PDB file of C-alpha atoms in Angstrom:
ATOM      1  CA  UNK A  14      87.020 110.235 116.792  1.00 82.00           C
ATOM      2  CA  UNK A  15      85.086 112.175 119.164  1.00 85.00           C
ATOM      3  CA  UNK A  16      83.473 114.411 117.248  1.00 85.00           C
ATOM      4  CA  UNK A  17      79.332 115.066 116.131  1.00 84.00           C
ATOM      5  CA  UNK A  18      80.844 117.490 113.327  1.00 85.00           C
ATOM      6  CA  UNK A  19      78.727 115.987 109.812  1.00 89.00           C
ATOM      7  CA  UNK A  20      82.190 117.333 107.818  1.00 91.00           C
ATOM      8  CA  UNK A  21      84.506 115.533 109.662  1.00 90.00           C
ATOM      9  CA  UNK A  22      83.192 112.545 110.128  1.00 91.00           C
ATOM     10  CA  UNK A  23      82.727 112.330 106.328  1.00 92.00           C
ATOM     11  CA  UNK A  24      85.965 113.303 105.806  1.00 92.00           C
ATOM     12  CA  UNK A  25      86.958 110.280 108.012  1.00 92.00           C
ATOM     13  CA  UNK A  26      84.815 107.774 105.556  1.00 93.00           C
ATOM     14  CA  UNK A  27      86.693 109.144 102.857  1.00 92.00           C
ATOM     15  CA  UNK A  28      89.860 107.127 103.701  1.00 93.00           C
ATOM     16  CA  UNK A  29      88.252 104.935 106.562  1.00 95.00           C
ATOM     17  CA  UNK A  30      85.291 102.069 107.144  1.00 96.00           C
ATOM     18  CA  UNK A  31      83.310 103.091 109.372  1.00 95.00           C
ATOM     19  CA  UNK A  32      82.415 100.336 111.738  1.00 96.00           C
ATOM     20  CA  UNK A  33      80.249 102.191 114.566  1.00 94.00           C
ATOM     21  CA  UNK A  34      78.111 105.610 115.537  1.00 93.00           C
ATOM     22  CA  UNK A  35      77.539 106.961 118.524  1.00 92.00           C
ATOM     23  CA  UNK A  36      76.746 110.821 119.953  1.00 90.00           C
ATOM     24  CA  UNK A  37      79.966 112.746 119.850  1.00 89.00           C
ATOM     25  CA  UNK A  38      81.781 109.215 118.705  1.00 91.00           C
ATOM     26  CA  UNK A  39      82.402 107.599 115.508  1.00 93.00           C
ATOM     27  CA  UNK A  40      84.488 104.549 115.192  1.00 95.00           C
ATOM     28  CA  UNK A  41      86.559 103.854 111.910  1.00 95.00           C
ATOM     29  CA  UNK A  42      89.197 101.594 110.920  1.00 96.00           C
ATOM     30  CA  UNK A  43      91.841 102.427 108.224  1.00 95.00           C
ATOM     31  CA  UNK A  44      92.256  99.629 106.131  1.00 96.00           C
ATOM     32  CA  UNK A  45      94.425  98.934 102.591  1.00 95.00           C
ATOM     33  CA  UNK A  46      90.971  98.989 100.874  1.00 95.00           C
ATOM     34  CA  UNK A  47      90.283 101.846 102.252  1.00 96.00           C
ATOM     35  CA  UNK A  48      93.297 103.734 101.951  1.00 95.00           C
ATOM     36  CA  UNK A  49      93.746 102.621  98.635  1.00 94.00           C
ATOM     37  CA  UNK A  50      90.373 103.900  97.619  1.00 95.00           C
ATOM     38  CA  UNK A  51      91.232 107.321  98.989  1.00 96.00           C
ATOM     39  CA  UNK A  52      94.292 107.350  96.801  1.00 94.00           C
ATOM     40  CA  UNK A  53      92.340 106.454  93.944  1.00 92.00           C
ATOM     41  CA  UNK A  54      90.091 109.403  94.481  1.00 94.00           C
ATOM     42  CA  UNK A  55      92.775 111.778  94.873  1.00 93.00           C
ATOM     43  CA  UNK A  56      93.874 111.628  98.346  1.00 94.00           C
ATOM     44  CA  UNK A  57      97.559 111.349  98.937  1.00 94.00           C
ATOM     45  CA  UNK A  58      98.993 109.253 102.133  1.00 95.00           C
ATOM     46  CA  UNK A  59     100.620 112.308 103.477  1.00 96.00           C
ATOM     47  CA  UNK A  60      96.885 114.407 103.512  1.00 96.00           C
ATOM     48  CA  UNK A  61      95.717 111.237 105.410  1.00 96.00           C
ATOM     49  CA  UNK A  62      98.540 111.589 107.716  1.00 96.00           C
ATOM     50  CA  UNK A  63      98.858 115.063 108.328  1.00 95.00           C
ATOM     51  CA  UNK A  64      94.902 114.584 108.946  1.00 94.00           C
ATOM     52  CA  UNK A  65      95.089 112.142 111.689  1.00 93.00           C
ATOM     53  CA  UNK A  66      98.255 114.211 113.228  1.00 93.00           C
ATOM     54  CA  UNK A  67      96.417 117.701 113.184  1.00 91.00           C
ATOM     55  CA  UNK A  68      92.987 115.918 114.751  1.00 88.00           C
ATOM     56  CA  UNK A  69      94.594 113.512 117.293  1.00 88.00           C
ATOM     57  CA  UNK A  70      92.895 113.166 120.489  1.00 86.00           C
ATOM     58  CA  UNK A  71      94.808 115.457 123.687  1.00 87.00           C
ATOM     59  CA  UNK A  72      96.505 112.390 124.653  1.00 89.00           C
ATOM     60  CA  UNK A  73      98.165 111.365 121.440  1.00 86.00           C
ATOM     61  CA  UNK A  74      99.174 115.157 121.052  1.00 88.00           C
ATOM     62  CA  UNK A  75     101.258 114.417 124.273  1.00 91.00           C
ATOM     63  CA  UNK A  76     103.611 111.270 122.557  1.00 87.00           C
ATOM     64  CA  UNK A  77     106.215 112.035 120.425  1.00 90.00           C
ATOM     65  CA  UNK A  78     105.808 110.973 117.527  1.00 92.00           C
ATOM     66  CA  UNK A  79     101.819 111.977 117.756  1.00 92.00           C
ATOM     67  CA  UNK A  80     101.486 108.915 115.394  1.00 92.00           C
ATOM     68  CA  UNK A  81     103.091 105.836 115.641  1.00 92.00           C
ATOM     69  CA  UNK A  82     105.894 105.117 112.370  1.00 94.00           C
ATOM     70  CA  UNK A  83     104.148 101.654 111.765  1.00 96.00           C
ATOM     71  CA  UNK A  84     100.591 103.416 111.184  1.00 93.00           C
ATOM     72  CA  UNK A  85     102.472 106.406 108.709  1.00 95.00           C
ATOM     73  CA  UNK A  86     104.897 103.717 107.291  1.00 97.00           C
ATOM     74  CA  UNK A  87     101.698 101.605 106.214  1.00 96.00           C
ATOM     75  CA  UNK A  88      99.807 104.096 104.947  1.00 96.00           C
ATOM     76  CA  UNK A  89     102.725 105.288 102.524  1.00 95.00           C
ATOM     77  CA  UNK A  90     103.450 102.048 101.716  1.00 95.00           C
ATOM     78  CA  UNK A  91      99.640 101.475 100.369  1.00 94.00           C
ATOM     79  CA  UNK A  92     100.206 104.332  98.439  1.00 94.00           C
ATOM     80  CA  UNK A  93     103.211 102.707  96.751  1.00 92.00           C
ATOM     81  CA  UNK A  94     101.435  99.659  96.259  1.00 90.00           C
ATOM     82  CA  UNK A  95      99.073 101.456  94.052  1.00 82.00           C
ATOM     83  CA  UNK A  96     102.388 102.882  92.256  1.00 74.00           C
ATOM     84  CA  UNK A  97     104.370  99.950  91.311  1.00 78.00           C
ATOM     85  CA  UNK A  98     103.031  98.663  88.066  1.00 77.00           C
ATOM     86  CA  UNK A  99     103.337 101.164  85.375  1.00 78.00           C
ATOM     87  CA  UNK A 100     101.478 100.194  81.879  1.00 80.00           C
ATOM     88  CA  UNK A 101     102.848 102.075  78.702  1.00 83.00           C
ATOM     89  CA  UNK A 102     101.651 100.999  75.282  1.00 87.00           C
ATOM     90  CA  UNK A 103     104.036  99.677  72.824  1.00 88.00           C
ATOM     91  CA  UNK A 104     104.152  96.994  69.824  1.00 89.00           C
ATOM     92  CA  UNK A 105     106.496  93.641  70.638  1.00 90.00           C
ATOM     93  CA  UNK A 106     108.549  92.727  67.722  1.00 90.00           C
ATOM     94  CA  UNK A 107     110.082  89.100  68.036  1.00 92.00           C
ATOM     95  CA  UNK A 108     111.449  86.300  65.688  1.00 92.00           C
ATOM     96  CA  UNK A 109     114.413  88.373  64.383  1.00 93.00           C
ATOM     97  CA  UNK A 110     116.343  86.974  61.334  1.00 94.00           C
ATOM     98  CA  UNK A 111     119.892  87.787  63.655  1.00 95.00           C
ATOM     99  CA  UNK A 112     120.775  89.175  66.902  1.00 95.00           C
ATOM    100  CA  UNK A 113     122.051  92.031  64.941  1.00 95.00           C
ATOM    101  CA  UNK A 114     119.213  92.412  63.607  1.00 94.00           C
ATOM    102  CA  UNK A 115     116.916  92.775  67.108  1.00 95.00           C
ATOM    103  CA  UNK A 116     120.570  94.715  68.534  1.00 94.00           C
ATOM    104  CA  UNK A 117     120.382  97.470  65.307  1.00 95.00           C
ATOM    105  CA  UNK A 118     116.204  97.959  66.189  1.00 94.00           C
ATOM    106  CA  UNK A 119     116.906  97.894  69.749  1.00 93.00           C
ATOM    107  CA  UNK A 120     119.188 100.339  69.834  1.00 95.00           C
ATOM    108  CA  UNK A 121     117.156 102.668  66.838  1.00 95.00           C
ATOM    109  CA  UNK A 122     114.405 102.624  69.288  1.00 93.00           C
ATOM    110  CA  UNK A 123     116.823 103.750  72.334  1.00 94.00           C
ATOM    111  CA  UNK A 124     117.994 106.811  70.377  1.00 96.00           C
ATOM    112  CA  UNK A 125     114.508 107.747  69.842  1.00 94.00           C
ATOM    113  CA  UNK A 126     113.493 107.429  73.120  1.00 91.00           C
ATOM    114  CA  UNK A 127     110.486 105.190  72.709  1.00 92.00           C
ATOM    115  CA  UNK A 128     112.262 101.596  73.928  1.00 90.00           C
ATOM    116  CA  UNK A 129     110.349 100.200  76.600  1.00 87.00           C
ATOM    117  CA  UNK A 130     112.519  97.244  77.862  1.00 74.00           C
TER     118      UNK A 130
END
């Protein structure tokens, strides 16, 4: 980024590593780790992209798109990596008498909303 602005180039470290600093230039790299941090901290993928598209340098702003669909397609999929385990807490019954049996609980616990299967 060129820029000697303090506020952006933390905002930049909030989903970036910085690797180098210069007058009027800062290096970063966006990285998984990275990324993924900035989701954990409340930063969606689409504020990280709609950063980078609002700030791009003059000759980005002249492509179409301003930022290439590999670069936004990664950085929503690290998002949905964070996503795709969900943990609920539950109690696991086993060793049923019958298969009615586990069949009349199983489907108790459907009607009630709390089966988790």
């Amino acid at each position: 980024a060129y820029t000697d602005s303090e506020l952006q180039i933390a905002l930049i470290a909030l989903f970036s590593e910085m690797l180098y600093r210069f007058p009027n230039l800062v290096v970063a790299q966006v990285t998984r780790e990275s990324t993924q941090q900035a989701i954990a901290n409340g930063i969606t993928a689409d504020q990280i992209i709609h950063f980078l598209r609002t700030r791009a340098h003059a000759v980005m702003l002249k492509q179409t798109p301003v930022l290439p669909p590999t670069i936004t397609d990664q950085i929503r999929l690290w998002e949905l990596e964070r996503d795709r385990l969900r943990f609920s807490e539950g109690v696991l019954y086993n060793q049923f008498l019958s298969q009615v049996d586990f069949e009349l609980l199983r489907d108790h616990a459907k009607e009630l909303g709390v089966l988790v299967f």
